[in-house]
RNA sequence: GGGCGAUUAGCUCAGCCGGUAGAGCAUCUCGUUUACACCGAGAGGGUCGGCGGUUCGAAUCCGUCAUCGCCCA
């Protein structure tokens, strides 16, 4: 016997362990079933489960569990990535507690420490994913620093280098002066800031008292200026183009050049050019062959390229010092407030410096072409489709991808340098030595590049490296490309686009057919959750309070395409109530001997009641499946919820009660078996969303299950189970009962009172239906007798119209005639309103001429129905007098 | 500045190919009838952001404006 309420805490861990140990999460490479593959976006090894994870992994699990039940060979490939900078920072912070830095340890010992850290602290998120019910193929779990994946990284790097798609270059990169590494454009956060614009006067050489005024938001960089640009069409400066100005403080002569980059409308129209410290200036400098003077060191302090009294100053100290000096020199023209954006490192939180260094780059532009084409041709499809625009926008304007990082935790770049700086890129040191030997005709000492690769470089290979590439494995042939990638929009550039580039280049095909982009989870007020705001809701807390299924159902039900999710505890509570409702419905079935029967044939049921629920069940399973396949998760959840609660519990089980308590044993047997069958199907179609409670009930309700629910087949969609006549009949019955209940409530009839009811003008169909369902009507509407009459009693009755018939409830003692009159009059008015609208529509020549015939017919029919109802209501009104 | 999204009941949101505006929560009334008060029955509540257009017909398609949010520069 089931407990009175469902207690999630008691069963979840046990159920999960049973699933995992039984191996049902695993794919079956040798099976004949069509594969269904989802590559799990690998969370950071440093990560712990937050609400965004809970959403994305719930949706992935819904898909995987659904397609597994549909008979596909489902592979959900799990794993984590090594999160280079983040992980290194964590371990360095731990080291700092003992007063050490990584440099005290040295590279090798430090990397060992990171591995150690991973072994002890790295498995958090995998445990939490299990808590969430994620049915991933855990024995296949991979880590981006695994031997196999590292081999893939090396091979890709070497091959792309040989193809000229990876190259070393001296360019401006985003330099993080705290972490001492380059980072990619995407790791830079542009923060709006109330800055200032300083206007400096630079004296023109050979023209005493003549100055050119330049504006700058970063005065300290002027020490590295190597030119001044003006717009070629700017008359104010035309004569100065080609002349020289003297850079104050430094006393360096620098040229005035004409370049479109100078905007005559902005500031003074003249702009100082610091090619080594600004991305735009870098381009201008290139065009005009200006010198590049790097004035900053790796800590963003001024270096030896500036006058002695500025050397060693921090950039912000230097800024004040430059302004002071310029003012003292009388060369500070003015200062204006200037709203601007300032780049910050998303990991370090410090201001990023454009800095001139040697780095490795990927020719992203070339690699982007195939993915762009794939999306254009629909071989990869974004859902919702508008995300393709974001993708195109970025891919068509893509910049070289800086992949080298000056840290220690990651894949070390397989490049070796000879004594003269010649580069040998090979998969192993031996091969590099061999190449060097061939190059120098001699054995030379090589030095390996110190840098490691951007973590996203290895993540980009995830769809095939996890399947064994570069080996030609069975898995690779079978599970690549994946069916869908499920992720948030924030990662389209970082990861989705890069997987597509690498997938195309190395596998010659898209890495996945669909990309489903889901929303962000926000707090109940729509604010982004953040630790600093203190509005973070921990999914594990919700799981502890309401159970995993309630959380999963909430996230699924709220995952409408194109809209962010405002998470609130009350919603989770509501869906917890739903799990309890399901539990209690199952308990009711159990109490009434509704046991699933292997020989049950839903097509063979005879009663209208059972044919109706069988048809509805089948239609519901079809709708839920279609919704999941279309990534309409909210719709899947809603359809399943409404069927379970509002159809099965509210009506079917209520209808079943009189049958169970009645005399007809054949009807009882059929209804018991049908209830059990329907409940089984409800468990099945809810299982992808709420795996725990459904599996628990599945197990509890029968001793002879051939499979656990997770491995049970999705309900068959059988056309022969449709029953439109039964559905119409039951709809009528529900309508009749609802109408009577409504009148009773409105007339303040005591809920316990059993009333006689008379039905006037019932046609043959209604009479037959009434005969069939007399007991049901009597029970559910609390009546004691239902009689067909030709003549209605006059006053002292409440009346309600159901289709062609008028239902009369004699209430001589209790009725408030005035209230009844008002109620009927209000109903008449309501019908009249509709009638007017429809009549107008049907009087419209254009409508009659142009609307489809069936629409016109439908409207005519509706009008006739409304008029008939209205007339009956009027008659009822007249009877009251 | 460019792009994307949102605007529908008190709140949170569905509404697909244009054809009778829906759900959950909240509110109000009634109720403990042997699954469930984490419940049941009933009720009220909407100029679908504004304006214009297309159409026989617009929440839905188009244009425009407003407000809010996000991304990019």
mmCIF file of C-alpha atoms in Angstrom, chain A residues 191-446:
data_model
loop_
_atom_site.group_PDB
_atom_site.id
_atom_site.type_symbol
_atom_site.label_atom_id
_atom_site.label_comp_id
_atom_site.label_asym_id
_atom_site.label_seq_id
_atom_site.Cartn_x
_atom_site.Cartn_y
_atom_site.Cartn_z
ATOM 1 C CA UNK A 191 31.580 47.750 -18.695
ATOM 2 C CA UNK A 192 29.933 51.142 -19.107
ATOM 3 C CA UNK A 193 31.894 53.696 -17.150
ATOM 4 C CA UNK A 194 31.696 57.429 -16.502
ATOM 5 C CA UNK A 195 35.107 58.312 -17.863
ATOM 6 C CA UNK A 196 36.725 61.591 -18.778
ATOM 7 C CA UNK A 197 38.191 62.988 -21.950
ATOM 8 C CA UNK A 198 41.373 64.950 -21.543
ATOM 9 C CA UNK A 199 42.395 67.357 -24.297
ATOM 10 C CA UNK A 200 46.132 67.818 -24.756
ATOM 11 C CA UNK A 201 47.943 70.357 -26.883
ATOM 12 C CA UNK A 202 50.797 68.934 -28.938
ATOM 13 C CA UNK A 203 53.143 71.661 -30.308
ATOM 14 C CA UNK A 204 53.682 71.673 -34.054
ATOM 15 C CA UNK A 205 57.324 71.500 -35.017
ATOM 16 C CA UNK A 206 58.609 74.570 -36.731
ATOM 17 C CA UNK A 207 55.475 76.599 -36.056
ATOM 18 C CA UNK A 208 55.833 78.401 -32.740
ATOM 19 C CA UNK A 209 52.564 78.862 -30.867
ATOM 20 C CA UNK A 210 50.766 76.436 -33.119
ATOM 21 C CA UNK A 211 49.277 73.378 -31.440
ATOM 22 C CA UNK A 212 47.168 70.473 -32.420
ATOM 23 C CA UNK A 213 44.638 69.421 -29.786
ATOM 24 C CA UNK A 214 44.014 65.733 -29.271
ATOM 25 C CA UNK A 215 41.513 64.098 -26.986
ATOM 26 C CA UNK A 216 42.234 60.963 -24.997
ATOM 27 C CA UNK A 217 40.523 58.872 -22.363
ATOM 28 C CA UNK A 218 43.818 57.245 -21.419
ATOM 29 C CA UNK A 219 46.443 59.960 -20.898
ATOM 30 C CA UNK A 220 49.133 57.509 -19.769
ATOM 31 C CA UNK A 221 49.278 55.971 -23.216
ATOM 32 C CA UNK A 222 50.451 59.248 -24.733
ATOM 33 C CA UNK A 223 53.949 58.244 -23.742
ATOM 34 C CA UNK A 224 53.693 55.655 -26.503
ATOM 35 C CA UNK A 225 52.188 57.923 -29.145
ATOM 36 C CA UNK A 226 53.834 57.686 -32.531
ATOM 37 C CA UNK A 227 51.507 59.819 -34.576
ATOM 38 C CA UNK A 228 48.493 62.120 -34.739
ATOM 39 C CA UNK A 229 45.680 61.401 -37.178
ATOM 40 C CA UNK A 230 43.256 63.860 -38.735
ATOM 41 C CA UNK A 231 40.522 63.253 -41.251
ATOM 42 C CA UNK A 232 41.705 63.794 -44.829
ATOM 43 C CA UNK A 233 38.745 66.115 -45.552
ATOM 44 C CA UNK A 234 39.104 68.166 -42.413
ATOM 45 C CA UNK A 235 39.987 71.691 -43.539
ATOM 46 C CA UNK A 236 41.140 72.704 -40.075
ATOM 47 C CA UNK A 237 44.115 70.404 -40.267
ATOM 48 C CA UNK A 238 44.714 69.991 -43.973
ATOM 49 C CA UNK A 239 47.945 71.979 -43.916
ATOM 50 C CA UNK A 240 49.322 69.993 -41.023
ATOM 51 C CA UNK A 241 49.172 66.631 -42.737
ATOM 52 C CA UNK A 242 52.732 65.494 -43.306
ATOM 53 C CA UNK A 243 54.060 67.901 -40.705
ATOM 54 C CA UNK A 244 55.522 66.824 -37.409
ATOM 55 C CA UNK A 245 54.446 67.535 -33.866
ATOM 56 C CA UNK A 246 56.549 67.194 -30.756
ATOM 57 C CA UNK A 247 55.150 64.708 -28.281
ATOM 58 C CA UNK A 248 55.277 66.558 -24.952
ATOM 59 C CA UNK A 249 57.085 65.040 -21.958
ATOM 60 C CA UNK A 250 58.852 62.571 -24.231
ATOM 61 C CA UNK A 251 59.961 65.215 -26.761
ATOM 62 C CA UNK A 252 59.549 62.743 -29.599
ATOM 63 C CA UNK A 253 58.793 64.122 -33.050
ATOM 64 C CA UNK A 254 55.792 62.304 -34.460
ATOM 65 C CA UNK A 255 54.017 62.705 -37.809
ATOM 66 C CA UNK A 256 50.530 64.019 -38.511
ATOM 67 C CA UNK A 257 48.763 61.619 -40.854
ATOM 68 C CA UNK A 258 45.474 61.767 -42.721
ATOM 69 C CA UNK A 259 43.207 58.836 -41.931
ATOM 70 C CA UNK A 260 39.464 58.205 -42.059
ATOM 71 C CA UNK A 261 39.631 56.872 -38.572
ATOM 72 C CA UNK A 262 39.793 60.451 -37.204
ATOM 73 C CA UNK A 263 36.223 61.627 -36.796
ATOM 74 C CA UNK A 264 35.923 65.370 -37.461
ATOM 75 C CA UNK A 265 32.726 65.471 -35.407
ATOM 76 C CA UNK A 266 34.276 63.972 -32.328
ATOM 77 C CA UNK A 267 36.316 66.010 -29.888
ATOM 78 C CA UNK A 268 38.850 68.178 -31.634
ATOM 79 C CA UNK A 269 38.811 66.051 -34.757
ATOM 80 C CA UNK A 270 42.427 65.111 -34.212
ATOM 81 C CA UNK A 271 43.352 61.896 -32.498
ATOM 82 C CA UNK A 272 46.598 60.712 -30.961
ATOM 83 C CA UNK A 273 47.796 57.346 -32.246
ATOM 84 C CA UNK A 274 49.304 54.763 -29.898
ATOM 85 C CA UNK A 275 49.635 51.686 -32.102
ATOM 86 C CA UNK A 276 50.996 49.440 -29.383
ATOM 87 C CA UNK A 277 48.129 50.071 -26.955
ATOM 88 C CA UNK A 278 44.899 50.453 -28.840
ATOM 89 C CA UNK A 279 43.250 48.172 -31.384
ATOM 90 C CA UNK A 280 42.105 50.994 -33.659
ATOM 91 C CA UNK A 281 45.406 52.807 -33.401
ATOM 92 C CA UNK A 282 47.146 49.591 -34.284
ATOM 93 C CA UNK A 283 45.343 49.540 -37.628
ATOM 94 C CA UNK A 284 46.042 53.227 -38.246
ATOM 95 C CA UNK A 285 49.672 52.633 -37.369
ATOM 96 C CA UNK A 286 49.844 49.793 -39.849
ATOM 97 C CA UNK A 287 48.349 51.904 -42.626
ATOM 98 C CA UNK A 288 50.837 54.716 -42.086
ATOM 99 C CA UNK A 289 53.822 52.683 -41.062
ATOM 100 C CA UNK A 290 54.014 54.306 -37.650
ATOM 101 C CA UNK A 291 56.373 53.005 -35.003
ATOM 102 C CA UNK A 292 54.960 50.728 -32.344
ATOM 103 C CA UNK A 293 56.285 51.578 -28.952
ATOM 104 C CA UNK A 294 55.273 49.321 -26.130
ATOM 105 C CA UNK A 295 55.305 51.345 -22.934
ATOM 106 C CA UNK A 296 53.782 48.795 -20.537
ATOM 107 C CA UNK A 297 55.152 45.704 -18.873
ATOM 108 C CA UNK A 298 53.184 42.571 -18.056
ATOM 109 C CA UNK A 299 51.854 44.130 -14.858
ATOM 110 C CA UNK A 300 50.673 47.164 -16.851
ATOM 111 C CA UNK A 301 53.391 49.296 -15.305
ATOM 112 C CA UNK A 302 55.339 51.738 -17.410
ATOM 113 C CA UNK A 303 58.501 50.219 -18.780
ATOM 114 C CA UNK A 304 61.916 51.516 -19.774
ATOM 115 C CA UNK A 305 60.584 52.942 -23.040
ATOM 116 C CA UNK A 306 59.313 56.032 -21.180
ATOM 117 C CA UNK A 307 61.214 58.865 -19.505
ATOM 118 C CA UNK A 308 63.019 57.724 -16.363
ATOM 119 C CA UNK A 309 60.768 59.464 -13.882
ATOM 120 C CA UNK A 310 57.747 57.579 -15.216
ATOM 121 C CA UNK A 311 59.288 54.141 -15.304
ATOM 122 C CA UNK A 312 57.807 51.556 -12.992
ATOM 123 C CA UNK A 313 54.642 53.517 -12.332
ATOM 124 C CA UNK A 314 51.357 51.699 -12.272
ATOM 125 C CA UNK A 315 49.173 52.693 -15.240
ATOM 126 C CA UNK A 316 46.655 54.564 -13.109
ATOM 127 C CA UNK A 317 49.311 56.384 -11.124
ATOM 128 C CA UNK A 318 50.988 57.209 -14.398
ATOM 129 C CA UNK A 319 47.735 58.654 -15.691
ATOM 130 C CA UNK A 320 47.594 61.213 -12.872
ATOM 131 C CA UNK A 321 51.272 61.964 -13.279
ATOM 132 C CA UNK A 322 50.920 62.605 -17.016
ATOM 133 C CA UNK A 323 47.954 64.900 -16.457
ATOM 134 C CA UNK A 324 49.842 66.836 -13.784
ATOM 135 C CA UNK A 325 52.849 67.228 -16.019
ATOM 136 C CA UNK A 326 50.781 68.319 -19.006
ATOM 137 C CA UNK A 327 49.008 70.845 -16.860
ATOM 138 C CA UNK A 328 52.311 72.126 -15.534
ATOM 139 C CA UNK A 329 53.518 72.453 -19.118
ATOM 140 C CA UNK A 330 50.404 74.439 -19.943
ATOM 141 C CA UNK A 331 49.394 71.830 -22.476
ATOM 142 C CA UNK A 332 46.175 70.635 -20.844
ATOM 143 C CA UNK A 333 43.432 72.320 -22.811
ATOM 144 C CA UNK A 334 40.372 70.996 -20.981
ATOM 145 C CA UNK A 335 38.724 67.998 -19.353
ATOM 146 C CA UNK A 336 35.228 66.787 -20.178
ATOM 147 C CA UNK A 337 33.084 64.046 -18.683
ATOM 148 C CA UNK A 338 32.935 61.153 -21.143
ATOM 149 C CA UNK A 339 30.671 58.135 -20.844
ATOM 150 C CA UNK A 340 32.552 55.178 -22.246
ATOM 151 C CA UNK A 341 33.050 51.457 -21.946
ATOM 152 C CA UNK A 342 36.110 49.939 -20.328
ATOM 153 C CA UNK A 343 37.268 46.366 -20.920
ATOM 154 C CA UNK A 344 37.552 44.092 -17.891
ATOM 155 C CA UNK A 345 38.769 40.521 -17.668
ATOM 156 C CA UNK A 346 35.825 38.308 -16.867
ATOM 157 C CA UNK A 347 37.941 36.130 -14.572
ATOM 158 C CA UNK A 348 40.281 38.617 -12.947
ATOM 159 C CA UNK A 349 38.015 41.652 -12.864
ATOM 160 C CA UNK A 350 40.846 44.018 -13.740
ATOM 161 C CA UNK A 351 41.073 46.414 -16.659
ATOM 162 C CA UNK A 352 42.420 44.647 -19.722
ATOM 163 C CA UNK A 353 45.307 46.147 -21.685
ATOM 164 C CA UNK A 354 45.724 45.809 -25.418
ATOM 165 C CA UNK A 355 49.304 44.608 -25.431
ATOM 166 C CA UNK A 356 51.706 43.702 -28.159
ATOM 167 C CA UNK A 357 52.919 40.134 -27.761
ATOM 168 C CA UNK A 358 53.711 36.990 -29.694
ATOM 169 C CA UNK A 359 50.735 34.660 -29.580
ATOM 170 C CA UNK A 360 49.226 31.742 -31.462
ATOM 171 C CA UNK A 361 46.157 32.414 -33.540
ATOM 172 C CA UNK A 362 43.558 30.370 -35.339
ATOM 173 C CA UNK A 363 42.442 31.604 -38.736
ATOM 174 C CA UNK A 364 38.813 31.630 -37.643
ATOM 175 C CA UNK A 365 37.665 33.434 -40.752
ATOM 176 C CA UNK A 366 38.581 30.513 -42.970
ATOM 177 C CA UNK A 367 37.208 27.889 -40.614
ATOM 178 C CA UNK A 368 33.964 29.842 -40.250
ATOM 179 C CA UNK A 369 32.982 29.440 -43.879
ATOM 180 C CA UNK A 370 31.725 25.851 -43.744
ATOM 181 C CA UNK A 371 29.621 26.361 -40.598
ATOM 182 C CA UNK A 372 28.075 29.502 -42.066
ATOM 183 C CA UNK A 373 27.114 27.544 -45.129
ATOM 184 C CA UNK A 374 25.754 24.684 -43.044
ATOM 185 C CA UNK A 375 23.402 27.014 -41.215
ATOM 186 C CA UNK A 376 22.414 28.795 -44.409
ATOM 187 C CA UNK A 377 21.522 25.462 -45.962
ATOM 188 C CA UNK A 378 19.729 24.216 -42.881
ATOM 189 C CA UNK A 379 22.093 21.331 -42.231
ATOM 190 C CA UNK A 380 22.422 22.831 -38.787
ATOM 191 C CA UNK A 381 19.245 24.401 -37.505
ATOM 192 C CA UNK A 382 18.933 26.854 -34.651
ATOM 193 C CA UNK A 383 15.855 26.594 -32.450
ATOM 194 C CA UNK A 384 14.443 29.206 -31.979
ATOM 195 C CA UNK A 385 15.482 30.144 -35.496
ATOM 196 C CA UNK A 386 16.334 33.780 -34.785
ATOM 197 C CA UNK A 387 19.547 32.750 -33.046
ATOM 198 C CA UNK A 388 20.931 32.023 -36.480
ATOM 199 C CA UNK A 389 21.131 35.796 -36.935
ATOM 200 C CA UNK A 390 23.342 36.159 -33.894
ATOM 201 C CA UNK A 391 25.461 33.321 -35.169
ATOM 202 C CA UNK A 392 25.822 34.813 -38.650
ATOM 203 C CA UNK A 393 26.571 38.243 -37.274
ATOM 204 C CA UNK A 394 29.497 36.969 -35.293
ATOM 205 C CA UNK A 395 30.770 34.429 -37.792
ATOM 206 C CA UNK A 396 30.805 36.882 -40.673
ATOM 207 C CA UNK A 397 32.820 39.414 -38.701
ATOM 208 C CA UNK A 398 35.029 36.969 -36.922
ATOM 209 C CA UNK A 399 38.514 37.963 -35.794
ATOM 210 C CA UNK A 400 41.572 35.751 -35.482
ATOM 211 C CA UNK A 401 41.162 33.632 -32.375
ATOM 212 C CA UNK A 402 44.005 34.007 -29.913
ATOM 213 C CA UNK A 403 44.468 30.519 -28.465
ATOM 214 C CA UNK A 404 47.657 30.762 -26.428
ATOM 215 C CA UNK A 405 47.485 31.384 -22.705
ATOM 216 C CA UNK A 406 50.374 32.211 -20.437
ATOM 217 C CA UNK A 407 49.340 29.798 -17.732
ATOM 218 C CA UNK A 408 50.382 26.304 -16.743
ATOM 219 C CA UNK A 409 47.142 24.334 -16.474
ATOM 220 C CA UNK A 410 46.091 23.167 -19.892
ATOM 221 C CA UNK A 411 47.309 21.559 -23.082
ATOM 222 C CA UNK A 412 50.857 22.705 -23.663
ATOM 223 C CA UNK A 413 51.388 23.957 -27.162
ATOM 224 C CA UNK A 414 53.266 21.403 -29.267
ATOM 225 C CA UNK A 415 55.756 23.885 -30.667
ATOM 226 C CA UNK A 416 59.509 23.844 -30.208
ATOM 227 C CA UNK A 417 61.989 26.625 -30.934
ATOM 228 C CA UNK A 418 65.448 26.242 -32.322
ATOM 229 C CA UNK A 419 68.351 28.402 -31.191
ATOM 230 C CA UNK A 420 67.607 30.955 -33.890
ATOM 231 C CA UNK A 421 63.895 31.012 -33.154
ATOM 232 C CA UNK A 422 62.823 28.643 -35.937
ATOM 233 C CA UNK A 423 59.570 26.943 -34.997
ATOM 234 C CA UNK A 424 58.897 23.225 -35.202
ATOM 235 C CA UNK A 425 55.303 22.184 -34.622
ATOM 236 C CA UNK A 426 54.987 18.434 -34.221
ATOM 237 C CA UNK A 427 52.958 15.964 -32.224
ATOM 238 C CA UNK A 428 55.896 14.801 -30.141
ATOM 239 C CA UNK A 429 59.251 16.105 -29.037
ATOM 240 C CA UNK A 430 60.928 13.327 -31.023
ATOM 241 C CA UNK A 431 59.265 14.437 -34.220
ATOM 242 C CA UNK A 432 60.184 18.035 -33.471
ATOM 243 C CA UNK A 433 63.780 16.983 -32.947
ATOM 244 C CA UNK A 434 63.728 15.120 -36.207
ATOM 245 C CA UNK A 435 62.303 18.111 -38.021
ATOM 246 C CA UNK A 436 64.906 20.354 -36.442
ATOM 247 C CA UNK A 437 67.623 17.952 -37.397
ATOM 248 C CA UNK A 438 66.473 18.059 -40.976
ATOM 249 C CA UNK A 439 66.283 21.836 -40.841
ATOM 250 C CA UNK A 440 69.664 22.502 -39.272
ATOM 251 C CA UNK A 441 71.355 19.411 -40.596
ATOM 252 C CA UNK A 442 72.487 18.947 -37.047
ATOM 253 C CA UNK A 443 71.169 17.963 -33.631
ATOM 254 C CA UNK A 444 70.261 21.109 -31.721
ATOM 255 C CA UNK A 445 68.710 21.812 -28.341
ATOM 256 C CA UNK A 446 65.056 22.770 -28.676
#
